[in-house]
Coordinates of C-alpha atoms (C1' of nucleotides) in Angstrom, one line a residue:
Chain B
M1 CA -14.4 -7.3 -91.6
N2 CA -15.8 -10.1 -93.6
S3 CA -14.0 -12.6 -95.7
L4 CA -15.5 -11.4 -98.9
A5 CA -13.4 -8.2 -98.6
K6 CA -10.3 -10.4 -98.4
Q7 CA -11.0 -12.2 -101.6
V8 CA -12.4 -9.2 -103.5
E9 CA -10.4 -6.1 -103.7
S10 CA -13.0 -3.8 -105.1
P11 CA -15.4 -2.5 -102.5
E12 CA -18.0 -1.8 -105.1
L13 CA -17.9 -5.4 -106.3
A14 CA -18.2 -6.7 -102.8
A15 CA -21.2 -4.5 -102.2
A16 CA -22.9 -5.8 -105.3
C17 CA -22.3 -9.4 -104.1
L18 CA -23.7 -8.6 -100.7
R19 CA -26.8 -7.1 -102.3
F20 CA -27.2 -10.3 -104.4
I21 CA -26.9 -12.4 -101.2
E22 CA -29.4 -10.3 -99.5
S23 CA -31.8 -10.6 -102.4
G24 CA -31.3 -14.4 -102.3
G25 CA -32.3 -14.4 -98.6
H26 CA -35.4 -12.3 -99.3
T27 CA -36.5 -14.6 -102.1
T28 CA -36.2 -17.8 -100.2
Q29 CA -37.9 -16.2 -97.3
S30 CA -40.8 -15.2 -99.5
F31 CA -41.2 -18.9 -100.4
G32 CA -41.5 -19.9 -96.8
L33 CA -37.9 -21.3 -96.6
G34 CA -35.6 -19.4 -94.3
Q35 CA -33.6 -16.5 -95.4
V36 CA -30.3 -18.2 -94.5
L37 CA -30.9 -20.8 -97.2
G38 CA -31.0 -18.3 -100.0
Q39 CA -28.0 -16.4 -98.5
V40 CA -25.8 -19.4 -98.3
F41 CA -26.6 -20.5 -101.8
A42 CA -26.2 -17.0 -103.2
L43 CA -22.8 -16.7 -101.5
L44 CA -21.6 -20.1 -102.9
Y45 CA -23.0 -19.2 -106.3
L46 CA -20.9 -16.1 -106.6
S47 CA -17.8 -17.5 -104.9
P48 CA -15.0 -18.3 -107.3
K49 CA -13.8 -21.1 -105.1
P50 CA -15.5 -23.6 -102.8
L51 CA -16.1 -22.4 -99.2
C52 CA -16.0 -24.3 -95.9
L53 CA -18.5 -23.8 -93.1
D54 CA -16.6 -21.3 -91.1
E55 CA -16.0 -19.1 -94.1
I56 CA -19.7 -19.1 -94.7
V57 CA -20.3 -18.3 -91.1
E58 CA -17.9 -15.4 -91.1
E59 CA -19.3 -14.1 -94.3
L60 CA -23.0 -14.2 -93.5
D61 CA -22.7 -13.6 -89.7
V62 CA -25.0 -16.4 -88.8
S63 CA -24.5 -19.3 -86.4
K64 CA -22.6 -22.4 -87.5
A65 CA -25.5 -24.5 -86.6
S66 CA -27.7 -22.7 -89.2
V67 CA -25.1 -23.1 -91.9
S68 CA -24.6 -26.8 -91.1
T69 CA -28.3 -27.7 -91.4
T70 CA -28.8 -25.3 -94.3
V71 CA -25.9 -26.7 -96.3
R72 CA -27.2 -30.3 -95.8
Q73 CA -30.7 -29.1 -97.0
L74 CA -29.2 -27.6 -100.1
E75 CA -27.1 -30.7 -100.7
E76 CA -30.2 -32.8 -100.5
W77 CA -31.7 -30.7 -103.2
S78 CA -28.5 -30.9 -105.4
A79 CA -28.2 -27.2 -105.1
V80 CA -24.7 -27.4 -103.6
H81 CA -22.3 -30.3 -103.5
H82 CA -19.4 -31.4 -101.5
V83 CA -15.9 -30.7 -102.7
W84 CA -12.8 -32.3 -101.2
V85 CA -9.7 -30.2 -101.0
K86 CA -6.5 -32.2 -100.8
G87 CA -4.9 -32.2 -97.4
D88 CA -7.8 -30.3 -95.8
R89 CA -10.1 -31.9 -93.3
R90 CA -12.8 -29.3 -93.7
D91 CA -15.9 -29.7 -95.8
F92 CA -16.0 -27.4 -98.8
Y93 CA -19.0 -26.7 -100.8
E94 CA -19.7 -25.1 -104.2
A95 CA -22.9 -24.2 -105.8
E96 CA -24.5 -26.3 -108.5
T97 CA -24.6 -24.3 -111.7
D98 CA -27.1 -26.6 -113.4
F99 CA -30.3 -24.9 -112.4
K100 CA -32.4 -27.5 -114.2
A101 CA -31.2 -30.2 -111.9
M102 CA -31.7 -28.0 -108.9
L103 CA -35.3 -27.5 -109.9
R104 CA -35.9 -31.2 -110.4
H105 CA -34.5 -32.2 -107.0
G106 CA -35.3 -29.2 -105.0
V107 CA -38.8 -28.3 -106.2
L108 CA -40.4 -31.0 -108.4
A109 CA -39.4 -34.0 -106.2
P110 CA -40.8 -32.6 -102.9
L111 CA -43.8 -31.4 -104.8
R112 CA -44.5 -34.9 -106.1
K113 CA -44.1 -36.3 -102.7
K114 CA -46.7 -34.0 -101.2
M115 CA -49.1 -34.6 -104.1
D116 CA -48.7 -38.3 -103.5
T117 CA -49.6 -38.1 -99.9
A118 CA -52.6 -36.0 -100.8
V119 CA -53.8 -38.6 -103.2
V120 CA -53.4 -41.4 -100.7
R121 CA -55.4 -39.4 -98.2
I122 CA -58.3 -39.0 -100.7
E123 CA -58.1 -42.7 -101.6
H124 CA -58.5 -43.6 -97.9
V125 CA -61.6 -41.4 -97.6
E126 CA -63.0 -42.9 -100.8
E127 CA -62.4 -46.4 -99.5
S128 CA -64.2 -45.8 -96.2
L129 CA -67.0 -44.0 -98.1
H130 CA -67.6 -47.1 -100.3
K131 CA -67.8 -49.3 -97.3
A132 CA -70.3 -46.8 -95.8
L133 CA -72.3 -46.9 -99.0
E134 CA -73.1 -50.6 -98.7
K135 CA -75.1 -50.2 -95.5
T136 CA -77.1 -47.2 -96.3
N137 CA -80.6 -47.0 -97.5
P138 CA -81.5 -45.7 -100.9
E139 CA -82.4 -42.1 -100.1
Q140 CA -79.0 -41.7 -98.3
R141 CA -77.2 -43.0 -101.4
A142 CA -78.2 -40.1 -103.5
Q143 CA -76.3 -37.8 -101.2
A144 CA -73.4 -40.2 -100.9
R145 CA -73.2 -40.5 -104.6
I146 CA -72.7 -36.8 -105.0
V147 CA -69.9 -36.8 -102.5
A148 CA -68.3 -39.8 -104.1
E149 CA -68.4 -38.2 -107.5
R150 CA -66.6 -35.1 -106.1
L151 CA -64.0 -37.1 -104.3
Q152 CA -63.3 -38.9 -107.5
R153 CA -62.9 -35.7 -109.4
A154 CA -60.5 -34.3 -106.8
R155 CA -58.4 -37.5 -106.9
K156 CA -58.3 -37.5 -110.7
F157 CA -57.1 -33.9 -110.7
H158 CA -54.3 -34.7 -108.3
A159 CA -53.3 -37.6 -110.5
K160 CA -53.3 -35.2 -113.5
I161 CA -50.9 -32.9 -111.7
N162 CA -48.7 -35.9 -110.8
A163 CA -48.7 -36.9 -114.4
L164 CA -47.7 -33.4 -115.4
L165 CA -44.9 -33.3 -112.9
N166 CA -43.6 -36.6 -114.4
N167 CA -44.1 -35.5 -118.0
P168 CA -40.9 -35.5 -120.0
W169 CA -42.2 -32.5 -121.9
L170 CA -41.7 -30.5 -118.8
D171 CA -38.0 -31.1 -119.0
R172 CA -37.9 -30.0 -122.6
L173 CA -39.6 -26.7 -121.8
L174 CA -36.7 -25.8 -119.6
Chain E
M1 CA -73.7 -31.3 -82.9
N2 CA -72.5 -29.9 -86.2
S3 CA -74.5 -28.7 -89.1
L4 CA -73.2 -31.5 -91.3
A5 CA -75.1 -34.0 -89.3
K6 CA -78.2 -31.9 -90.1
Q7 CA -77.8 -32.1 -93.8
V8 CA -76.4 -35.6 -94.0
E9 CA -78.4 -38.4 -92.4
S10 CA -75.8 -41.1 -92.6
P11 CA -73.2 -40.9 -89.9
E12 CA -70.8 -42.9 -92.0
L13 CA -71.1 -40.4 -94.8
A14 CA -70.6 -37.5 -92.4
A15 CA -67.5 -39.2 -91.0
A16 CA -66.0 -39.6 -94.5
C17 CA -66.7 -35.9 -95.2
L18 CA -65.0 -34.9 -92.0
R19 CA -62.0 -37.0 -92.8
F20 CA -61.8 -35.4 -96.2
I21 CA -62.0 -31.9 -94.6
E22 CA -59.3 -32.9 -92.2
S23 CA -57.1 -34.1 -95.0
G24 CA -57.6 -30.8 -96.8
G25 CA -56.4 -29.0 -93.7
H26 CA -53.3 -31.1 -93.5
T27 CA -52.5 -30.6 -97.1
T28 CA -52.7 -26.8 -97.1
Q29 CA -50.8 -26.7 -93.9
S30 CA -48.0 -28.8 -95.5
F31 CA -47.8 -26.1 -98.2
G32 CA -47.3 -23.4 -95.6
L33 CA -50.8 -22.0 -95.9
G34 CA -52.9 -22.4 -92.8
Q35 CA -55.0 -25.5 -92.1
V36 CA -58.2 -23.6 -92.0
L37 CA -57.9 -22.7 -95.6
G38 CA -57.9 -26.3 -96.7
Q39 CA -60.7 -27.2 -94.3
V40 CA -63.0 -24.4 -95.5
F41 CA -62.4 -25.3 -99.2
A42 CA -62.9 -29.0 -98.6
L43 CA -66.1 -28.3 -96.7
L44 CA -67.5 -26.1 -99.5
Y45 CA -66.3 -28.5 -102.1
L46 CA -68.3 -31.4 -100.6
S47 CA -71.3 -29.3 -99.7
P48 CA -74.3 -29.8 -102.0
K49 CA -75.4 -26.2 -101.4
P50 CA -73.7 -22.9 -100.8
L51 CA -72.8 -22.1 -97.2
C52 CA -72.7 -18.9 -95.2
L53 CA -70.0 -17.9 -92.8
D54 CA -71.8 -19.0 -89.6
E55 CA -72.5 -22.4 -91.1
I56 CA -68.8 -22.8 -91.8
V57 CA -68.0 -21.7 -88.4
E58 CA -70.3 -24.1 -86.8
E59 CA -69.1 -26.9 -88.9
L60 CA -65.4 -26.5 -88.5
D61 CA -65.4 -25.1 -85.0
V62 CA -63.1 -22.2 -85.8
S63 CA -63.5 -18.5 -85.1
K64 CA -65.6 -16.4 -87.4
A65 CA -62.7 -14.1 -88.0
S66 CA -60.6 -16.9 -89.4
V67 CA -63.4 -17.9 -91.8
S68 CA -63.9 -14.4 -92.9
T69 CA -60.3 -13.8 -93.9
T70 CA -59.9 -17.3 -95.3
V71 CA -62.9 -17.1 -97.5
R72 CA -61.7 -13.8 -98.9
Q73 CA -58.3 -15.4 -99.6
L74 CA -60.0 -18.3 -101.4
E75 CA -62.2 -15.9 -103.3
E76 CA -59.1 -14.0 -104.4
W77 CA -57.7 -17.2 -105.9
S78 CA -61.0 -18.0 -107.6
A79 CA -61.2 -21.1 -105.4
V80 CA -64.6 -20.2 -104.1
H81 CA -67.1 -17.6 -105.2
H82 CA -69.9 -15.6 -103.8
V83 CA -73.5 -16.7 -104.3
W84 CA -76.5 -14.6 -103.6
V85 CA -79.5 -16.3 -102.1
K86 CA -82.7 -14.4 -102.8
G87 CA -84.1 -12.7 -99.7
D88 CA -81.1 -13.6 -97.5
R89 CA -78.7 -10.9 -96.4
R90 CA -76.0 -13.4 -95.6
D91 CA -73.0 -14.1 -97.8
F92 CA -73.0 -17.6 -99.3
Y93 CA -70.1 -19.3 -100.9
E94 CA -69.6 -22.3 -103.0
A95 CA -66.5 -24.0 -104.2
E96 CA -65.1 -23.6 -107.7
T97 CA -65.2 -26.9 -109.5
D98 CA -62.8 -25.9 -112.2
F99 CA -59.5 -26.9 -110.7
K100 CA -57.7 -25.6 -113.7
A101 CA -58.8 -22.0 -113.1
M102 CA -58.0 -22.4 -109.4
L103 CA -54.5 -23.4 -110.3
R104 CA -54.0 -20.5 -112.6
H105 CA -55.2 -17.9 -110.1
G106 CA -54.1 -19.5 -106.9
V107 CA -50.7 -20.9 -107.8
L108 CA -49.4 -19.7 -111.1
A109 CA -50.3 -16.1 -110.7
P110 CA -48.6 -15.6 -107.2
L111 CA -45.7 -17.6 -108.5
R112 CA -45.2 -15.3 -111.4
K113 CA -45.3 -12.3 -109.1
K114 CA -42.6 -13.7 -106.9
M115 CA -40.4 -14.6 -109.8
D116 CA -40.8 -11.1 -111.2
T117 CA -39.7 -9.4 -108.1
A118 CA -36.7 -11.8 -107.9
V119 CA -35.7 -10.8 -111.5
V120 CA -36.0 -7.2 -110.6
R121 CA -33.8 -7.7 -107.6
I122 CA -31.1 -9.3 -109.8
E123 CA -31.4 -6.6 -112.4
H124 CA -30.8 -4.0 -109.7
V125 CA -27.6 -5.8 -108.6
E126 CA -26.4 -6.1 -112.2
E127 CA -27.0 -2.4 -112.7
S128 CA -25.0 -1.3 -109.8
L129 CA -22.3 -3.8 -110.7
H130 CA -21.9 -2.3 -114.2
K131 CA -21.5 1.1 -112.7
A132 CA -18.9 -0.3 -110.4
L133 CA -17.1 -2.0 -113.3
E134 CA -16.4 1.4 -115.0
K135 CA -14.2 2.7 -112.2
T136 CA -12.2 -0.4 -111.4
N137 CA -8.7 -1.2 -112.5
P138 CA -8.1 -4.1 -115.0
E139 CA -7.1 -6.7 -112.4
Q140 CA -10.3 -6.2 -110.5
R141 CA -12.3 -6.5 -113.7
A142 CA -11.4 -10.1 -114.1
Q143 CA -13.2 -10.9 -110.8
A144 CA -16.1 -8.7 -111.6
R145 CA -16.5 -10.3 -115.0
I146 CA -17.0 -13.7 -113.4
V147 CA -19.6 -12.3 -111.0
A148 CA -21.3 -10.5 -113.8
E149 CA -21.5 -13.6 -115.9
R150 CA -23.1 -15.6 -113.1
L151 CA -25.6 -12.9 -112.3
Q152 CA -26.6 -12.9 -116.0
R153 CA -27.1 -16.7 -115.9
A154 CA -29.2 -16.4 -112.8
R155 CA -31.3 -13.7 -114.4
K156 CA -31.8 -15.7 -117.6
F157 CA -32.8 -18.7 -115.7
H158 CA -35.5 -16.8 -113.9
A159 CA -36.7 -15.4 -117.2
K160 CA -36.9 -18.9 -118.5
I161 CA -39.1 -20.0 -115.6
N162 CA -41.3 -16.9 -116.3
A163 CA -41.6 -17.9 -119.9
L164 CA -42.5 -21.4 -118.9
L165 CA -45.2 -20.2 -116.5
N166 CA -46.7 -18.1 -119.3
N167 CA -46.3 -20.9 -121.9
P168 CA -49.7 -21.9 -123.4
W169 CA -48.4 -25.4 -123.6
L170 CA -48.7 -25.6 -119.9
D171 CA -52.4 -25.1 -120.1
R172 CA -52.7 -27.9 -122.7
L173 CA -50.9 -30.3 -120.4
L174 CA -53.6 -29.9 -117.9
Chain V
dA1 C1' -85.3 4.8 -82.9
dA2 C1' -84.0 0.5 -80.7
dA3 C1' -82.7 -3.9 -81.4
dT4 C1' -81.0 -7.5 -84.1
dA5 C1' -78.2 -9.8 -87.7
dC6 C1' -73.8 -10.0 -90.5
dG7 C1' -69.4 -9.3 -91.8
dT8 C1' -65.0 -7.0 -90.9
dT9 C1' -61.2 -5.4 -88.2
dC10 C1' -57.9 -5.2 -84.6
dA11 C1' -55.4 -6.2 -80.4
dG12 C1' -53.9 -10.1 -78.0
dT13 C1' -52.7 -14.9 -77.7
dT14 C1' -50.9 -19.1 -79.1
dT15 C1' -48.5 -21.9 -82.0
dA16 C1' -45.0 -23.1 -85.2
dC17 C1' -40.4 -22.6 -86.8
dA18 C1' -36.0 -20.4 -88.0
dC19 C1' -32.1 -19.5 -85.6
dT20 C1' -28.7 -19.6 -81.7
dG21 C1' -25.3 -21.2 -78.2
dA22 C1' -23.3 -24.8 -76.0
dA23 C1' -22.3 -29.5 -75.5
dC24 C1' -21.0 -33.6 -77.9
dG25 C1' -18.5 -37.1 -81.0
dC26 C1' -15.2 -37.8 -84.2
dT27 C1' -10.8 -37.4 -86.4
dA28 C1' -6.3 -35.7 -86.9
dT29 C1' -2.2 -33.8 -84.8
dG30 C1' 1.4 -32.7 -81.3
Chain J
dC1 C1' -2.7 -39.8 -74.3
dA2 C1' -3.9 -35.2 -74.6
dT3 C1' -5.2 -31.4 -77.3
dA4 C1' -7.2 -28.9 -80.9
dG5 C1' -10.0 -28.6 -85.1
dC6 C1' -14.4 -29.6 -87.4
dG7 C1' -19.1 -30.8 -88.0
dT8 C1' -23.4 -32.2 -85.9
dT9 C1' -27.0 -32.3 -82.5
dC10 C1' -30.1 -30.5 -79.1
dA11 C1' -32.4 -27.6 -75.8
dG12 C1' -33.6 -23.0 -75.6
dT13 C1' -34.8 -18.5 -77.6
dG14 C1' -36.9 -15.2 -80.4
dT15 C1' -40.0 -14.0 -83.9
dA16 C1' -43.4 -14.3 -87.4
dA17 C1' -47.8 -15.8 -88.5
dA18 C1' -52.2 -18.3 -87.7
dC19 C1' -55.9 -18.0 -85.0
dT20 C1' -59.1 -16.1 -81.5
dG21 C1' -62.4 -12.9 -79.0
dA22 C1' -64.3 -8.7 -78.8
dA23 C1' -65.5 -4.4 -80.5
dC24 C1' -67.1 -2.0 -84.4
dG25 C1' -69.8 -0.4 -88.7
dT26 C1' -73.5 -1.2 -91.5
dA27 C1' -77.8 -2.8 -93.0
dT28 C1' -82.2 -4.8 -91.7
dT29 C1' -86.2 -5.6 -88.8
dT30 C1' -89.7 -4.4 -85.3

DNA sequence: AAATACGTTCAGTTTACACTGAACGCTATG
DNA sequence: CATAGCGTTCAGTGTAAACTGAACGTATTT
């Protein structure tokens, strides 16, 4: 018997919640994140009150270790946040309802990070290529020039994406 | 000895290309796609002429099976496309240089697909919830109403993302 | 027809990672 | 001080997916 049945009297309502939680798990799994992540968030999102770790464990029937790491992951993305309950040592969590903020911290920020490292990688290659260019004879430069041009285009495209991710217009479209 | 060394006389230039290919592999791997994907594309992107499967195999030192499936994956995303060479039975491929088109087919399209299935899942839950609402007594409805409201918000947010992905402004920002 | 050249497919392997169970550290309580 | 409650950490497990090697089908050449 799970804790959801304790809070929710109607079995139909509980069933609907469970299906939503299951859907959340499938969705996050399809994005390469684990299924527990989506389940935990979905549960907290539907819960009328903040939940502590053990309640989540009992509800989802997953290990406490999974919930612990998952919750910190979600917290890092501003998808859930800590809630202190007076006179209770346990850590309670509730879902962030502002999806826009979630998207910024959970999707755009990590994306920017990866794009940055990609740009840095290309810049390193360009750098070593320019050094190589100096000590090559003319007929080799023709080839190198083509490569250099393509590297430059790749880097500029990455920069364009970065600019887009930082563009304030993007916020307004949400 | 790899084929790149046959096309490119300068060892420094070849080294730079290999580093770029390696970077491509790291990048795609960081996005959950395999590392071969990024390597194959990077190789084709820098190659002055279209390459056939065996040339890619020899260059990257991966199995032919990997290259075969990877190339079809890339082709599906419009990241590379087939090139026929007169009088040659082999399949040659060259990289798409239009990154914008790549982004549309390789990123936005699959993303839209996943968002759609997520919306459908939520709609199913909402549907079954509404059915459940009918046969519940009043005090249960209060709880159900809260859940219904949150489900609706989640669905609307997903719809908003879908709208954003289809928004023509997005194209103009690139 | 036999043999060769290409690309694809499929079973098996290896690798990567989500997840678990148990031990640990910390804090509060008896 | 001992004990219990709570969250975190870490080694180990299980599983999914990337990747491989070999067999296969098809088309081309001799």
